[in-house]
Coordinates of C-alpha atoms in Angstrom, one line a residue:
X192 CA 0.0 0.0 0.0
X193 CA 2.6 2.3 0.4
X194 CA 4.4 1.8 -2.1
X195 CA 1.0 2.3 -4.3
X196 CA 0.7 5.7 -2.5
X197 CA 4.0 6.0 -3.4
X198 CA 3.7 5.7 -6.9
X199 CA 0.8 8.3 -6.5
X200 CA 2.2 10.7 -5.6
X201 CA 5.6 10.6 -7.7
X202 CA 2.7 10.0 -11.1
X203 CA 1.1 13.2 -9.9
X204 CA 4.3 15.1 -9.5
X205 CA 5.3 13.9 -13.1
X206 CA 2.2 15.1 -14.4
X207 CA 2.4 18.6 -12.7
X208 CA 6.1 19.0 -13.9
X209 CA 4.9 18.1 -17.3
X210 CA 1.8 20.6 -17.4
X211 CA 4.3 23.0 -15.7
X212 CA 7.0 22.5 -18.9
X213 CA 4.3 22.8 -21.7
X214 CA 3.3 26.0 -20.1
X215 CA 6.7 27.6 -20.1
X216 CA 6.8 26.2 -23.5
X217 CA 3.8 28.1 -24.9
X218 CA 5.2 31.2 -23.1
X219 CA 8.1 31.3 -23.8
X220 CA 7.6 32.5 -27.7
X221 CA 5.0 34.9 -26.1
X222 CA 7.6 36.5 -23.7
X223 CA 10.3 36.7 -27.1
X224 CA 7.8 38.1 -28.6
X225 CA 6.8 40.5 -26.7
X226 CA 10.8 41.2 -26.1
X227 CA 11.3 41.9 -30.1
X228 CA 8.4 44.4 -29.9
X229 CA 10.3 45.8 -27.4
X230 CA 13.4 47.0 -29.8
X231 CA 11.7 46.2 -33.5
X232 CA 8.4 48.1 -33.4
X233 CA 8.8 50.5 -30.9
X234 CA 12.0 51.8 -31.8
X235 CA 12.4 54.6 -35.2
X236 CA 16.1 55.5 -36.3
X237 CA 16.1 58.1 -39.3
X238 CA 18.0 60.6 -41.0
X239 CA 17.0 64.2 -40.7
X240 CA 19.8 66.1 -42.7
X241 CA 23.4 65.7 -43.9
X242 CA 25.6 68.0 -45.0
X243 CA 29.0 68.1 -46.5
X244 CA 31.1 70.5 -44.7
X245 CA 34.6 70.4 -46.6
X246 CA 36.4 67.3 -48.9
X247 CA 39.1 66.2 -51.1
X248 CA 39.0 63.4 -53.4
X249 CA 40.3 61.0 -50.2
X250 CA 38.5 62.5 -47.6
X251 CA 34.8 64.4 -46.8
X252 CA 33.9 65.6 -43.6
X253 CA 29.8 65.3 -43.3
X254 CA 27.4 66.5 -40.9
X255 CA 24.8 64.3 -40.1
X256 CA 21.4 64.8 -37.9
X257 CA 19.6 61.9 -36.8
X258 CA 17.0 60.9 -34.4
X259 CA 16.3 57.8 -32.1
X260 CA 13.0 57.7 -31.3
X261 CA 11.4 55.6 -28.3
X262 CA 7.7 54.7 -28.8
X263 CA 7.2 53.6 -25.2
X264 CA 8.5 57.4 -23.8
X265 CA 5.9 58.7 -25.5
X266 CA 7.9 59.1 -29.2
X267 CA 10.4 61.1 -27.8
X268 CA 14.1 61.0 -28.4
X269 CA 15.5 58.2 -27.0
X270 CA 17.8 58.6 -23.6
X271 CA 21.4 56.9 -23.8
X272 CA 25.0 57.5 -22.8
X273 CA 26.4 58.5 -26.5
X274 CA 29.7 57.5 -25.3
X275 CA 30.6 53.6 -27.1
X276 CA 27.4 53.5 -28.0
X277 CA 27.8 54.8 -32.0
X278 CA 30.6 53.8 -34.4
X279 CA 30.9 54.1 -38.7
X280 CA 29.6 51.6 -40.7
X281 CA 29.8 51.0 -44.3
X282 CA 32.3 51.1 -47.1
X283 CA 34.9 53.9 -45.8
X284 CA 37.1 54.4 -42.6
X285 CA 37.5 57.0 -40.7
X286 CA 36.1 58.3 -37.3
X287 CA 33.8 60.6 -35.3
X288 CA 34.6 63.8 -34.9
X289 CA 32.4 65.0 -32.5
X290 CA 28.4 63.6 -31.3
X291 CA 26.3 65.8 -29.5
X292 CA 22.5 66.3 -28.8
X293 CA 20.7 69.4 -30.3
X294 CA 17.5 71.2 -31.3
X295 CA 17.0 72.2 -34.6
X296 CA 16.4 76.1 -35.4
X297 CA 12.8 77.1 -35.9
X298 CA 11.8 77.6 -39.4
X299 CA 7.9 78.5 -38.8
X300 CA 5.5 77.5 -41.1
X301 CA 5.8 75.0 -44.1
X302 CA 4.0 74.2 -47.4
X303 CA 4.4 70.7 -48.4
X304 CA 3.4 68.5 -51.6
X305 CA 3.0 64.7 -51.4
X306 CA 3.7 63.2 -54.4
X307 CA 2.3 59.0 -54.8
X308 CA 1.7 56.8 -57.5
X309 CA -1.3 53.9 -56.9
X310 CA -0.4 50.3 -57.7
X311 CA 2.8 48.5 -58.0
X312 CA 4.5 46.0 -60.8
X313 CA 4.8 43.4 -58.5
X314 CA 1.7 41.9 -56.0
X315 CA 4.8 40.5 -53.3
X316 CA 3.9 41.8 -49.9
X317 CA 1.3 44.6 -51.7
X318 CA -0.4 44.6 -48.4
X319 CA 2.5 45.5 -46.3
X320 CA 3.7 48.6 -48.6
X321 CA 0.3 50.0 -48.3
X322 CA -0.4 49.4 -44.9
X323 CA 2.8 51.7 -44.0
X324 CA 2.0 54.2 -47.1
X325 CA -1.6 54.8 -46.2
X326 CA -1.2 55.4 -42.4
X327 CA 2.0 57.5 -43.1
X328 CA 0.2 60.1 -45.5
X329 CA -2.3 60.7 -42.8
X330 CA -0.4 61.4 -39.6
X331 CA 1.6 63.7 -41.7
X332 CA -1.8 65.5 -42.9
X333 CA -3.3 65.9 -39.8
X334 CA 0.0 66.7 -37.9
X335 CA 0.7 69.6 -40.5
X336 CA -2.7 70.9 -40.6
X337 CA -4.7 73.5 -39.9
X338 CA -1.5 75.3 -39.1
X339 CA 0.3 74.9 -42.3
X340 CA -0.6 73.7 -46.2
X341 CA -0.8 70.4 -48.1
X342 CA -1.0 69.9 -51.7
X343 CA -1.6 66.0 -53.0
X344 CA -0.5 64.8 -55.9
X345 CA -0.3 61.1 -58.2
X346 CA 2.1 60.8 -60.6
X347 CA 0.3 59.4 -64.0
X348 CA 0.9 57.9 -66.8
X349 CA 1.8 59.8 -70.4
X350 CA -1.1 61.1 -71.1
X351 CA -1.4 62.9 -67.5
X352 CA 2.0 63.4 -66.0
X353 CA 0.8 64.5 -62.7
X354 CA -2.8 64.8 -61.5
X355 CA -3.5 67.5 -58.3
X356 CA -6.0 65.4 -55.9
X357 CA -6.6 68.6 -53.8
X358 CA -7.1 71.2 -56.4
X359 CA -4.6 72.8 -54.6
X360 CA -3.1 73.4 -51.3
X361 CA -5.4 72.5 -48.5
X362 CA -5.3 73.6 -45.2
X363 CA -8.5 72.1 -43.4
X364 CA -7.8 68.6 -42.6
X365 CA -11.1 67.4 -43.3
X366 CA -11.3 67.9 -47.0
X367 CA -8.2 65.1 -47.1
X368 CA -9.8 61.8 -45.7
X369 CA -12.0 61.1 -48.5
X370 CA -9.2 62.1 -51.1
X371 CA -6.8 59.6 -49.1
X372 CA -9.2 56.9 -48.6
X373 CA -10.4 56.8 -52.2
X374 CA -6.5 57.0 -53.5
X375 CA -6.0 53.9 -51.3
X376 CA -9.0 51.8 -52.2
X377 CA -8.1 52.1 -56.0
X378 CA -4.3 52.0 -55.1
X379 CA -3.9 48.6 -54.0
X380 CA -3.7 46.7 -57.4
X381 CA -1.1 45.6 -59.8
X382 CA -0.2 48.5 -62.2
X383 CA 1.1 47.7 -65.9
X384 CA 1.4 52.0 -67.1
X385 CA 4.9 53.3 -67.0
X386 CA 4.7 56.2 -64.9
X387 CA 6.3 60.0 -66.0
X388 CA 7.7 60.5 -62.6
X389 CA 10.3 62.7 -63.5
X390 CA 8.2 64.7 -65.1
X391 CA 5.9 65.2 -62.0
X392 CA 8.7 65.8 -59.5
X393 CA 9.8 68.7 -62.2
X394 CA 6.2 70.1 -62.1
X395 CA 5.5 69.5 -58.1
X396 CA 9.4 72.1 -58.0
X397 CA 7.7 74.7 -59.7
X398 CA 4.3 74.1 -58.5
X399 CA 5.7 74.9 -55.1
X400 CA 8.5 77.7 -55.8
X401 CA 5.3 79.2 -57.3
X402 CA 1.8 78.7 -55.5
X403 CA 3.3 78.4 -51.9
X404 CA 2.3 80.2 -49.2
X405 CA 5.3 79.8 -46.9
X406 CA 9.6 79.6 -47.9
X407 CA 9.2 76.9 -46.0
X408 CA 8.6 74.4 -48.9
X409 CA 8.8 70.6 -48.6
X410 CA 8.2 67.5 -51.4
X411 CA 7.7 64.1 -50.2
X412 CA 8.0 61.3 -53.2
X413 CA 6.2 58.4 -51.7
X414 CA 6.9 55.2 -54.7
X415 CA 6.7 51.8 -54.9
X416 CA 9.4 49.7 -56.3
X417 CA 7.5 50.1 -60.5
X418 CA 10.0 49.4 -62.9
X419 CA 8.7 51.7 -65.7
X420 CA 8.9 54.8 -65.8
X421 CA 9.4 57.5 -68.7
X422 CA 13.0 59.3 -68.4
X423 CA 12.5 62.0 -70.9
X424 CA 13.6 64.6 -68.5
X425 CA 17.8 64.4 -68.1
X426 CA 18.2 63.6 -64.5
X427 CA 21.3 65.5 -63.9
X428 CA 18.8 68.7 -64.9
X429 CA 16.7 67.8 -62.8
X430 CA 19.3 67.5 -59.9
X431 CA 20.2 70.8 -60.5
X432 CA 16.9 72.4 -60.9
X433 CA 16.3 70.7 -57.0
X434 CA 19.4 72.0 -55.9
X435 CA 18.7 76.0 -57.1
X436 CA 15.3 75.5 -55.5
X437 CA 13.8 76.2 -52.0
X438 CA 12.3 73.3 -52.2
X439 CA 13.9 69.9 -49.4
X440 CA 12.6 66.3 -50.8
X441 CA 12.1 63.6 -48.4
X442 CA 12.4 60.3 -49.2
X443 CA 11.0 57.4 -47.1
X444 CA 11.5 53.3 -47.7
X445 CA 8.1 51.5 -48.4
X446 CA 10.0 48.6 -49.5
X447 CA 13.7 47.2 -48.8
X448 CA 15.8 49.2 -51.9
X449 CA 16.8 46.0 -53.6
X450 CA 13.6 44.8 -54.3
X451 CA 13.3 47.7 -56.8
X452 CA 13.1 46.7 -60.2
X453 CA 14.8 50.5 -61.5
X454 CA 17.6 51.1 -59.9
X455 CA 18.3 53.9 -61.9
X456 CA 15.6 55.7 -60.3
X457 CA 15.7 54.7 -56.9
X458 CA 19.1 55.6 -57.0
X459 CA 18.0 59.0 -58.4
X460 CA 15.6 59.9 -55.7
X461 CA 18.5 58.7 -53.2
X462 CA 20.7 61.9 -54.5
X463 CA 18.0 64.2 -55.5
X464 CA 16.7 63.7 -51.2
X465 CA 20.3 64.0 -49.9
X466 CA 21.4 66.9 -52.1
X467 CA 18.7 68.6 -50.6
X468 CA 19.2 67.9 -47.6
X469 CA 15.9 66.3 -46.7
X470 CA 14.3 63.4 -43.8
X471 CA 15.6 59.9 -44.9
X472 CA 14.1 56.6 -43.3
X473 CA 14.9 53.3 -43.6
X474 CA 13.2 50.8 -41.1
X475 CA 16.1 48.9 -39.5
X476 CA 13.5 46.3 -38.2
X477 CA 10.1 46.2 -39.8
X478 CA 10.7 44.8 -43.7
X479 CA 11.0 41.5 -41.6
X480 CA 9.2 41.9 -38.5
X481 CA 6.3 39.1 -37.6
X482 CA 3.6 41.2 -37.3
X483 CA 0.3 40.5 -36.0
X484 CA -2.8 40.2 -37.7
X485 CA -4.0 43.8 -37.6
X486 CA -1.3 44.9 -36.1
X487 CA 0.8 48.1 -38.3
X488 CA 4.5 49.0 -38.0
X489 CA 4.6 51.2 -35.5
X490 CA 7.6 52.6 -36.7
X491 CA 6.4 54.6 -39.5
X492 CA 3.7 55.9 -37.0
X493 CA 6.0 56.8 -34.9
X494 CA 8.1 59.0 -37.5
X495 CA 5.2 60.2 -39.7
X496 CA 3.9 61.6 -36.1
X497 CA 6.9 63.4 -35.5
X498 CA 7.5 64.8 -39.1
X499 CA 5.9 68.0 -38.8
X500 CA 8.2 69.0 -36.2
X501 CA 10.9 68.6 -38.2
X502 CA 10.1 69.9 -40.8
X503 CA 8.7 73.4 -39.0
X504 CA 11.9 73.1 -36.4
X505 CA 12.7 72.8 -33.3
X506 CA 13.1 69.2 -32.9
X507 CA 15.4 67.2 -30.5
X508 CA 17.6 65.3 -32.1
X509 CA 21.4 64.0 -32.3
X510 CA 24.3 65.8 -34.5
X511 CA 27.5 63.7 -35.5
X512 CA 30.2 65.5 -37.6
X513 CA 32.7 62.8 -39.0
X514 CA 35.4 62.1 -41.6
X515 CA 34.9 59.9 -43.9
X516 CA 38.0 58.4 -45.6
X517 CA 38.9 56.1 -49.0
X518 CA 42.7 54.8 -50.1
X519 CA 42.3 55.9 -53.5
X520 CA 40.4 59.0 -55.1
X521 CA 36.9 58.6 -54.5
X522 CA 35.4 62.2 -53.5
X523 CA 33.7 64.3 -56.7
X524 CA 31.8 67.1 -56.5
X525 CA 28.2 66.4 -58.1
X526 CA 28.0 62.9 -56.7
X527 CA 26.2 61.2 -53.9
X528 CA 27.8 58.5 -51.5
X529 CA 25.9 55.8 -49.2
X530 CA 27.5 55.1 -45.7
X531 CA 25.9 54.6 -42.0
X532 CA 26.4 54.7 -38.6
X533 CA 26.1 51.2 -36.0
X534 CA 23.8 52.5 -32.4
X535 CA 23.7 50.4 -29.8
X536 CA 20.4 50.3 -28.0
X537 CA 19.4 48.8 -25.0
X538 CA 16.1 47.5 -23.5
X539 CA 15.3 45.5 -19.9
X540 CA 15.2 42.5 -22.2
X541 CA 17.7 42.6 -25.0
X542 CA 20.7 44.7 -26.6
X543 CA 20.5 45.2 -30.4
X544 CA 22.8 47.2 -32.7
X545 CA 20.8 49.1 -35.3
X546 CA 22.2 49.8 -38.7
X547 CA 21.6 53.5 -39.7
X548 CA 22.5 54.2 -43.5
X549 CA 22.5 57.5 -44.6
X550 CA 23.4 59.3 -48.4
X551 CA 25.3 62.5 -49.0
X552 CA 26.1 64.2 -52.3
X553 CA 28.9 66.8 -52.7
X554 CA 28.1 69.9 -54.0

């Protein structure tokens, strides 16, 4: 008898430890989980400016402001000891000059075109591009409004270059959500026209330089990765044209770069964004994180949220000055160069190293 008791209790105990180890089992991926949201979706690294402040053909010392934002401190700028925590990344050598957190002047009120073209060439992860375009456009909207001015645009086909969904600036929020929601309910489809984006971008300059309210003036060229496109405009006009202009072009990832099928003109708006010195972003996390089912990236929340700040000033963010250096002749003015900076952030859970590229051009 007691060694039936016996066997009682150690079959109960076996069966306690086994319900306790399938538990920790199925939380275990939970808790992981719930760690990666920790760094992947509630963290935003960008680009705010660069500029090239002197160079030879072996060395350029660049100026770049950037920002670390922290979703769970209420999207401000992130807190860490700046000390160890940043090094250079990327094809060149070199080393940091000097790091230091700053606030960016005040530049008052802004006019701003977004320029978008609806479908793609390719139906891989539509649903994805479209669920960070869509919600992007509208924090920017109704964080820049009534305050300041919007004009939307879609770049067309050959027969209609550009097409102005507002009629206009607009400067009452309201009038935008039925433009928005009707662009994006017709947007998400595969798209065979080849688009005359140059074109558009060339109109949207002077549209601006002309019709704006404000010297302020900003263009935001929201594409998908199409592969056709009409290129009867020479792009190093163009360039130039950008350059003479008031106007700073922003240029935000939808889509991990290689997946484009022109490189040619992602490679374009990569120069024509950092020759003007405008906001570059380029998710470190979200183009592979497991999201849930109706869950969005809160990264591009995040940064389309805090947008209008930068763009009307006085936003917190940090300043690097380094010098960037190649053994043989590589610096031209006219050109654009791709580098990055390595950031070490740090949650209760985990310690990542985030991957910040950034462009510059020389001019």
């Amino acid at each position: 008898m007691k060694k039936r008791n016996n066997h009682i209790v150690f079959s109960f105990s076996f069966k306690a430890l086994a319900v306790c180890l399938f538990s920790v089992l199925i939380i275990l991926p939970s808790c992981k989980k719930e760690e990666e949201k920790i760094i992947k979706n509630y963290y935003s690294v960008g680009i705010l400016s660069n500029e090239v402040l002197s160079y030879t053909n072996l060395k350029s010392v660049v100026k770049v402001r950037f920002f670390v934002l922290d979703k769970s401190n209420a999207d401000g700028l992130v807190r860490f000891d700046i000390n160890g925590r940043i090094s250079l990344s990327g094809d060149y050598s070199g080393a940091i000059d000097s790091l230091k957190r700053i606030t960016t002047p005040e530049k008052g009120n802004y006019s701003a075109a977004i320029l978008m073209s609806n479908g793609l060439d390719v139906t891989i992860n539509m649903n994805g591009i479209f669920d960070r375009m869509e919600p992007t456009v509208r924090k920017i909207i109704h964080g820049s409004l009534p305050s300041n001015e919007i004009l939307l645009a879609k770049v067309g086909d050959k027969q209609m270059p550009i097409e102005l969904l507002s009629n206009g600036f607009i400067s009452n929020p309201g009038e935008t959500d039925q433009i928005i929601s009707q662009f994006f309910h017709t947007g998400n489809t595969e798209a065979f026209d080849t688009l005359r984006l140059l074109t558009a971008i060339d109109s949207m300059l002077d549209y601006l330089n002309a019709k704006s309210t404000y010297e302020n003036q900003h263009l935001f060229i929201f594409m998908t990765r199409r592969k056709n496109y009409w290129q009867e405009i020479n792009l190093y006009s163009l360039m130039n044209k950008a350059l003479q202009s008031k106007v700073i072009c922003h240029f935000l990832e939808f889509t991990e770069p290689y997946t484009w099928s022109n490189n040619n003109i992602h490679g374009f708006l990569e120069r024509l964004n950092a020759g003007t010195q405008g906001i570059y972003y380029k998710p470190p996390y979200s183009f592979d994180y497991n999201y849930d089912d109706g869950e969005l990236p809160m990264d591009f929340l995040q940064i389309s949220g805090k947008i209008p700040e930068m763009m009307q000033g006085g936003f917190d963010c940090f300043e690097v000055v380094m010098t960037l250096e190649s053994p043989s002749p590589e610096f031209y003015n006219g050109c654009s160069y791709t580098s990055g900076l390595r950031i070490m952030l740090n949650t209760d859970f985990e310690q990542e190293t985030v991957e910040v590229p950034f462009n510059f051009f020389i001019k």
